[in-house]
């Protein structure tokens, strides 16, 4: 029964996809009005103006561009023109670094807050105020103080992935069942040992859920950050093609960003499943 | 005296007064001394020829003489009594002039070869961009990476952060940065103007019949940045037609690539923008060129090549080589017959990322105007590196007029400090151009003459103003 459900779902998915592509194709077929033009003048004009071609590319254009990028993802034609693969590599490296730093800060801090009701209460106002700030609002301040756009982008990733992890870790640690902690206390387990053998394993599913939320946010933010500072990365690629009003390339990049985001999310989802335990 | 004069002539002065005695103030002295250092180091950087070796010898010898005779009178008396050739012989016995000259020639090498220069992908940056694919940087011994940047604020921050050694900026930006308007004050210089003219007012197709600015009340316009010639020219233009740019129309700062998209989406009614944005709007059939900026003020500057004062003083040789490459490229771009090749060199994705025909129409001046006509305006964009100090004064008067700067403004001092006309003139000569002899000139904007000597009267003469 489940098998047939999966199969049916796949068929429905495909149908939706086909309908979407067909509608897209029909909408962009380009039957706009053409105006009679002097041939000399027409030569100086773009296809949108001369043939009434839609400014929006059709699915076939996008497929073609996508194929072109996939065929040669690592080309390097100078500082400002690199292949999609290289751009993605830059973005993933930035996200990876910022995220890793956030993990290193958020989990120890979260454990501390979770274990101490005093700290939890004392730090709460700061966390509540800092948490809802859009990471991009930090950008000008980061650029001004750090004085390096590459590190600023990493800092923005760090700050945006920090809060979900911190809050989830603190919550996870604080809600470990009292009996388990009491058992540990009865057995006279030291603080460090208690953290590593009781608290962290018990809170792991919650912590990993926080990490999963964070990686999603980090990937959302990197695109915007790179559009702002430019240079390299998938966000820069989008900006550069937007500059050329090349919607085809922008759509291609959007697809790729979606796929990479999904992969990152699935990785964390797997890790979450691995540490989940039945109560 | 010039550093290249013969120090063994008794009728020449080597030193006197404060430090050198030729200047009224220490500041003036420092400026000239800096220019002088630049000059000689610049010459040292070029390949050594026999005559240059002689010149170095002269430089080193005068330095030694100056050290030996801090009092100019004593030196002259000494030379008079023993004669120049005896003095030279005596001097070389106690001081190895030959070795010192050699050391000097080597020491004048470039401080830094790998540079990063930021640019915004518009045709104003043509000299900066083309110098890369067409080898002008390499010709002057530099390995320059030209980096495309997302916007004016970013290019400003990245240059202030020293991520870029120099950058393409709008001509009012170095003035604003130096005075701390919209940024913390940091001494900045604009040693070369990149282009003159080359902007246009583009309107949405639906305004085809509203060519009179008086009918523009309520229009929304876009300009690339608050501190831009575009902003000042647009304000000037509508104000001359009786509209107050702050209340009768709306002016927003929009990054150039988003202008065409906004025009298509009907978010704005038009823009005064750098090319290729105007031509791109025509190419995509969303707008028409209402007028070229050249019709407002023929020969107005737009963008400049800018570097921090710190870069100029800490790496004078590199700075001079870089500026020479830019001036060289600008000279090449001046010639109409080279424009097609330049368009092909700078259109690819690594640089402007635009269709070649769009860039070509901008640079050659044979373009579609969006109304069905092919216009031929060869000087639609022109290139002239000379940073007239009166340009800076005009820009400052407009900043004052629209309230971007407040209080008393020492127009001339700021203009001379930022627009380094003297340096440029010398380097222009070195690459075989003829620089103008003056640093200020009068010009007229929309038929109204601007006298750079009377900036305050000029500001006061406008009916619509904020100050």
mmCIF file of N, CA, C and O in Angstrom, chain A residues 81-124:
data_model
loop_
_atom_site.group_PDB
_atom_site.id
_atom_site.type_symbol
_atom_site.label_atom_id
_atom_site.label_comp_id
_atom_site.label_asym_id
_atom_site.label_seq_id
_atom_site.Cartn_x
_atom_site.Cartn_y
_atom_site.Cartn_z
ATOM 1 N N UNK A 81 34.250 36.388 -13.996
ATOM 2 C CA UNK A 81 33.477 35.445 -14.785
ATOM 3 C C UNK A 81 33.988 34.031 -14.533
ATOM 4 O O UNK A 81 34.914 33.570 -15.185
ATOM 5 N N UNK A 82 33.384 33.377 -13.552
ATOM 6 C CA UNK A 82 33.792 32.015 -13.227
ATOM 7 C C UNK A 82 32.600 31.090 -13.338
ATOM 8 O O UNK A 82 31.451 31.529 -13.289
ATOM 9 N N UNK A 83 32.864 29.797 -13.489
ATOM 10 C CA UNK A 83 31.796 28.818 -13.680
ATOM 11 C C UNK A 83 30.901 28.681 -12.462
ATOM 12 O O UNK A 83 31.272 29.043 -11.346
ATOM 13 N N UNK A 84 29.705 28.127 -12.694
ATOM 14 C CA UNK A 84 28.717 27.961 -11.627
ATOM 15 C C UNK A 84 29.266 27.102 -10.497
ATOM 16 O O UNK A 84 29.006 27.362 -9.319
ATOM 17 N N UNK A 85 30.050 26.077 -10.850
ATOM 18 C CA UNK A 85 30.607 25.178 -9.836
ATOM 19 C C UNK A 85 31.514 25.922 -8.875
ATOM 20 O O UNK A 85 31.432 25.742 -7.655
ATOM 21 N N UNK A 86 32.363 26.791 -9.434
ATOM 22 C CA UNK A 86 33.290 27.543 -8.586
ATOM 23 C C UNK A 86 32.509 28.487 -7.676
ATOM 24 O O UNK A 86 32.778 28.592 -6.479
ATOM 25 N N UNK A 87 31.493 29.139 -8.245
ATOM 26 C CA UNK A 87 30.685 30.072 -7.453
ATOM 27 C C UNK A 87 30.011 29.339 -6.301
ATOM 28 O O UNK A 87 29.994 29.823 -5.160
ATOM 29 N N UNK A 88 29.434 28.153 -6.604
ATOM 30 C CA UNK A 88 28.776 27.385 -5.548
ATOM 31 C C UNK A 88 29.783 26.988 -4.488
ATOM 32 O O UNK A 88 29.497 27.033 -3.288
ATOM 33 N N UNK A 89 30.977 26.616 -4.934
ATOM 34 C CA UNK A 89 32.031 26.217 -3.999
ATOM 35 C C UNK A 89 32.319 27.340 -3.010
ATOM 36 O O UNK A 89 32.385 27.112 -1.802
ATOM 37 N N UNK A 90 32.424 28.572 -3.516
ATOM 38 C CA UNK A 90 32.682 29.721 -2.656
ATOM 39 C C UNK A 90 31.575 29.893 -1.629
ATOM 40 O O UNK A 90 31.834 30.086 -0.447
ATOM 41 N N UNK A 91 30.330 29.809 -2.123
ATOM 42 C CA UNK A 91 29.199 30.025 -1.213
ATOM 43 C C UNK A 91 29.183 28.954 -0.141
ATOM 44 O O UNK A 91 28.977 29.244 1.044
ATOM 45 N N UNK A 92 29.391 27.680 -0.548
ATOM 46 C CA UNK A 92 29.326 26.589 0.424
ATOM 47 C C UNK A 92 30.458 26.744 1.439
ATOM 48 O O UNK A 92 30.270 26.539 2.638
ATOM 49 N N UNK A 93 31.637 27.172 0.957
ATOM 50 C CA UNK A 93 32.757 27.353 1.880
ATOM 51 C C UNK A 93 32.436 28.429 2.910
ATOM 52 O O UNK A 93 32.688 28.256 4.104
ATOM 53 N N UNK A 94 31.832 29.540 2.455
ATOM 54 C CA UNK A 94 31.494 30.616 3.392
ATOM 55 C C UNK A 94 30.472 30.145 4.418
ATOM 56 O O UNK A 94 30.618 30.389 5.613
ATOM 57 N N UNK A 95 29.429 29.462 3.894
ATOM 58 C CA UNK A 95 28.399 28.969 4.806
ATOM 59 C C UNK A 95 29.020 27.995 5.792
ATOM 60 O O UNK A 95 28.783 28.062 7.002
ATOM 61 N N UNK A 96 29.870 27.097 5.270
ATOM 62 C CA UNK A 96 30.479 26.079 6.122
ATOM 63 C C UNK A 96 31.265 26.720 7.253
ATOM 64 O O UNK A 96 31.110 26.356 8.423
ATOM 65 N N UNK A 97 32.061 27.701 6.921
ATOM 66 C CA UNK A 97 32.932 28.329 7.920
ATOM 67 C C UNK A 97 32.121 29.087 8.967
ATOM 68 O O UNK A 97 32.320 28.916 10.178
ATOM 69 N N UNK A 98 31.187 29.913 8.492
ATOM 70 C CA UNK A 98 30.365 30.694 9.419
ATOM 71 C C UNK A 98 29.546 29.785 10.317
ATOM 72 O O UNK A 98 29.416 30.012 11.523
ATOM 73 N N UNK A 99 29.028 28.730 9.725
ATOM 74 C CA UNK A 99 28.182 27.790 10.443
ATOM 75 C C UNK A 99 28.986 27.062 11.516
ATOM 76 O O UNK A 99 28.559 26.911 12.655
ATOM 77 N N UNK A 100 30.177 26.629 11.144
ATOM 78 C CA UNK A 100 31.038 25.897 12.064
ATOM 79 C C UNK A 100 31.368 26.768 13.281
ATOM 80 O O UNK A 100 31.297 26.317 14.424
ATOM 81 N N UNK A 101 31.694 28.026 13.015
ATOM 82 C CA UNK A 101 31.984 28.959 14.116
ATOM 83 C C UNK A 101 30.774 29.090 15.030
ATOM 84 O O UNK A 101 30.905 29.095 16.252
ATOM 85 N N UNK A 102 29.591 29.157 14.381
ATOM 86 C CA UNK A 102 28.371 29.293 15.172
ATOM 87 C C UNK A 102 28.163 28.064 16.049
ATOM 88 O O UNK A 102 27.781 28.180 17.212
ATOM 89 N N UNK A 103 28.450 26.869 15.501
ATOM 90 C CA UNK A 103 28.298 25.639 16.288
ATOM 91 C C UNK A 103 29.227 25.696 17.489
ATOM 92 O O UNK A 103 28.831 25.389 18.624
ATOM 93 N N UNK A 104 30.466 26.119 17.257
ATOM 94 C CA UNK A 104 31.461 26.157 18.331
ATOM 95 C C UNK A 104 31.053 27.105 19.456
ATOM 96 O O UNK A 104 31.391 26.882 20.612
ATOM 97 N N UNK A 105 30.330 28.167 19.110
ATOM 98 C CA UNK A 105 29.919 29.115 20.137
ATOM 99 C C UNK A 105 28.570 28.703 20.742
ATOM 100 O O UNK A 105 28.395 28.696 21.965
ATOM 101 N N UNK A 106 27.630 28.333 19.878
ATOM 102 C CA UNK A 106 26.246 28.153 20.332
ATOM 103 C C UNK A 106 26.093 26.964 21.255
ATOM 104 O O UNK A 106 25.369 27.045 22.251
ATOM 105 N N UNK A 107 26.765 25.843 20.962
ATOM 106 C CA UNK A 107 26.488 24.637 21.758
ATOM 107 C C UNK A 107 27.045 24.766 23.178
ATOM 108 O O UNK A 107 26.277 24.576 24.133
ATOM 109 N N UNK A 108 28.314 25.144 23.387
ATOM 110 C CA UNK A 108 28.765 25.319 24.771
ATOM 111 C C UNK A 108 27.938 26.353 25.532
ATOM 112 O O UNK A 108 27.542 26.131 26.682
ATOM 113 N N UNK A 109 27.650 27.473 24.840
ATOM 114 C CA UNK A 109 26.880 28.529 25.489
ATOM 115 C C UNK A 109 25.478 28.030 25.813
ATOM 116 O O UNK A 109 24.937 28.294 26.900
ATOM 117 N N UNK A 110 24.905 27.295 24.876
ATOM 118 C CA UNK A 110 23.563 26.759 25.068
ATOM 119 C C UNK A 110 23.523 25.802 26.244
ATOM 120 O O UNK A 110 22.574 25.821 27.052
ATOM 121 N N UNK A 111 24.559 24.956 26.376
ATOM 122 C CA UNK A 111 24.611 24.001 27.483
ATOM 123 C C UNK A 111 24.659 24.769 28.801
ATOM 124 O O UNK A 111 23.932 24.465 29.746
ATOM 125 N N UNK A 112 25.489 25.834 28.810
ATOM 126 C CA UNK A 112 25.620 26.619 30.029
ATOM 127 C C UNK A 112 24.273 27.246 30.418
ATOM 128 O O UNK A 112 23.838 27.168 31.564
ATOM 129 N N UNK A 113 23.618 27.833 29.434
ATOM 130 C CA UNK A 113 22.334 28.481 29.708
ATOM 131 C C UNK A 113 21.309 27.451 30.147
ATOM 132 O O UNK A 113 20.539 27.670 31.085
ATOM 133 N N UNK A 114 21.342 26.290 29.490
ATOM 134 C CA UNK A 114 20.363 25.255 29.808
ATOM 135 C C UNK A 114 20.541 24.717 31.217
ATOM 136 O O UNK A 114 19.569 24.348 31.877
ATOM 137 N N UNK A 115 21.806 24.655 31.682
ATOM 138 C CA UNK A 115 22.057 24.074 32.996
ATOM 139 C C UNK A 115 21.824 25.066 34.126
ATOM 140 O O UNK A 115 21.569 24.665 35.250
ATOM 141 N N UNK A 116 21.975 26.349 33.827
ATOM 142 C CA UNK A 116 21.884 27.311 34.925
ATOM 143 C C UNK A 116 20.674 28.220 34.753
ATOM 144 O O UNK A 116 20.647 29.056 33.839
ATOM 145 N N UNK A 117 19.696 28.075 35.620
ATOM 146 C CA UNK A 117 18.499 28.927 35.510
ATOM 147 C C UNK A 117 18.850 30.405 35.654
ATOM 148 O O UNK A 117 18.205 31.247 35.034
ATOM 149 N N UNK A 118 19.926 30.687 36.428
ATOM 150 C CA UNK A 118 20.337 32.081 36.610
ATOM 151 C C UNK A 118 20.784 32.683 35.286
ATOM 152 O O UNK A 118 20.319 33.735 34.841
ATOM 153 N N UNK A 119 21.710 31.968 34.602
ATOM 154 C CA UNK A 119 22.220 32.418 33.300
ATOM 155 C C UNK A 119 21.080 32.536 32.296
ATOM 156 O O UNK A 119 21.022 33.466 31.502
ATOM 157 N N UNK A 120 20.215 31.568 32.370
ATOM 158 C CA UNK A 120 19.096 31.554 31.436
ATOM 159 C C UNK A 120 18.285 32.835 31.567
ATOM 160 O O UNK A 120 17.951 33.475 30.576
ATOM 161 N N UNK A 121 18.014 33.215 32.804
ATOM 162 C CA UNK A 121 17.229 34.426 33.028
ATOM 163 C C UNK A 121 18.025 35.683 32.675
ATOM 164 O O UNK A 121 17.504 36.627 32.103
ATOM 165 N N UNK A 122 19.336 35.653 33.026
ATOM 166 C CA UNK A 122 20.160 36.852 32.830
ATOM 167 C C UNK A 122 20.397 37.134 31.352
ATOM 168 O O UNK A 122 20.406 38.286 30.922
ATOM 169 N N UNK A 123 20.608 36.080 30.574
ATOM 170 C CA UNK A 123 20.944 36.303 29.160
ATOM 171 C C UNK A 123 19.711 36.407 28.271
ATOM 172 O O UNK A 123 19.801 36.830 27.126
ATOM 173 N N UNK A 124 18.573 36.024 28.841
ATOM 174 C CA UNK A 124 17.356 36.003 28.030
ATOM 175 C C UNK A 124 17.065 37.318 27.303
ATOM 176 O O UNK A 124 16.808 37.304 26.096
#
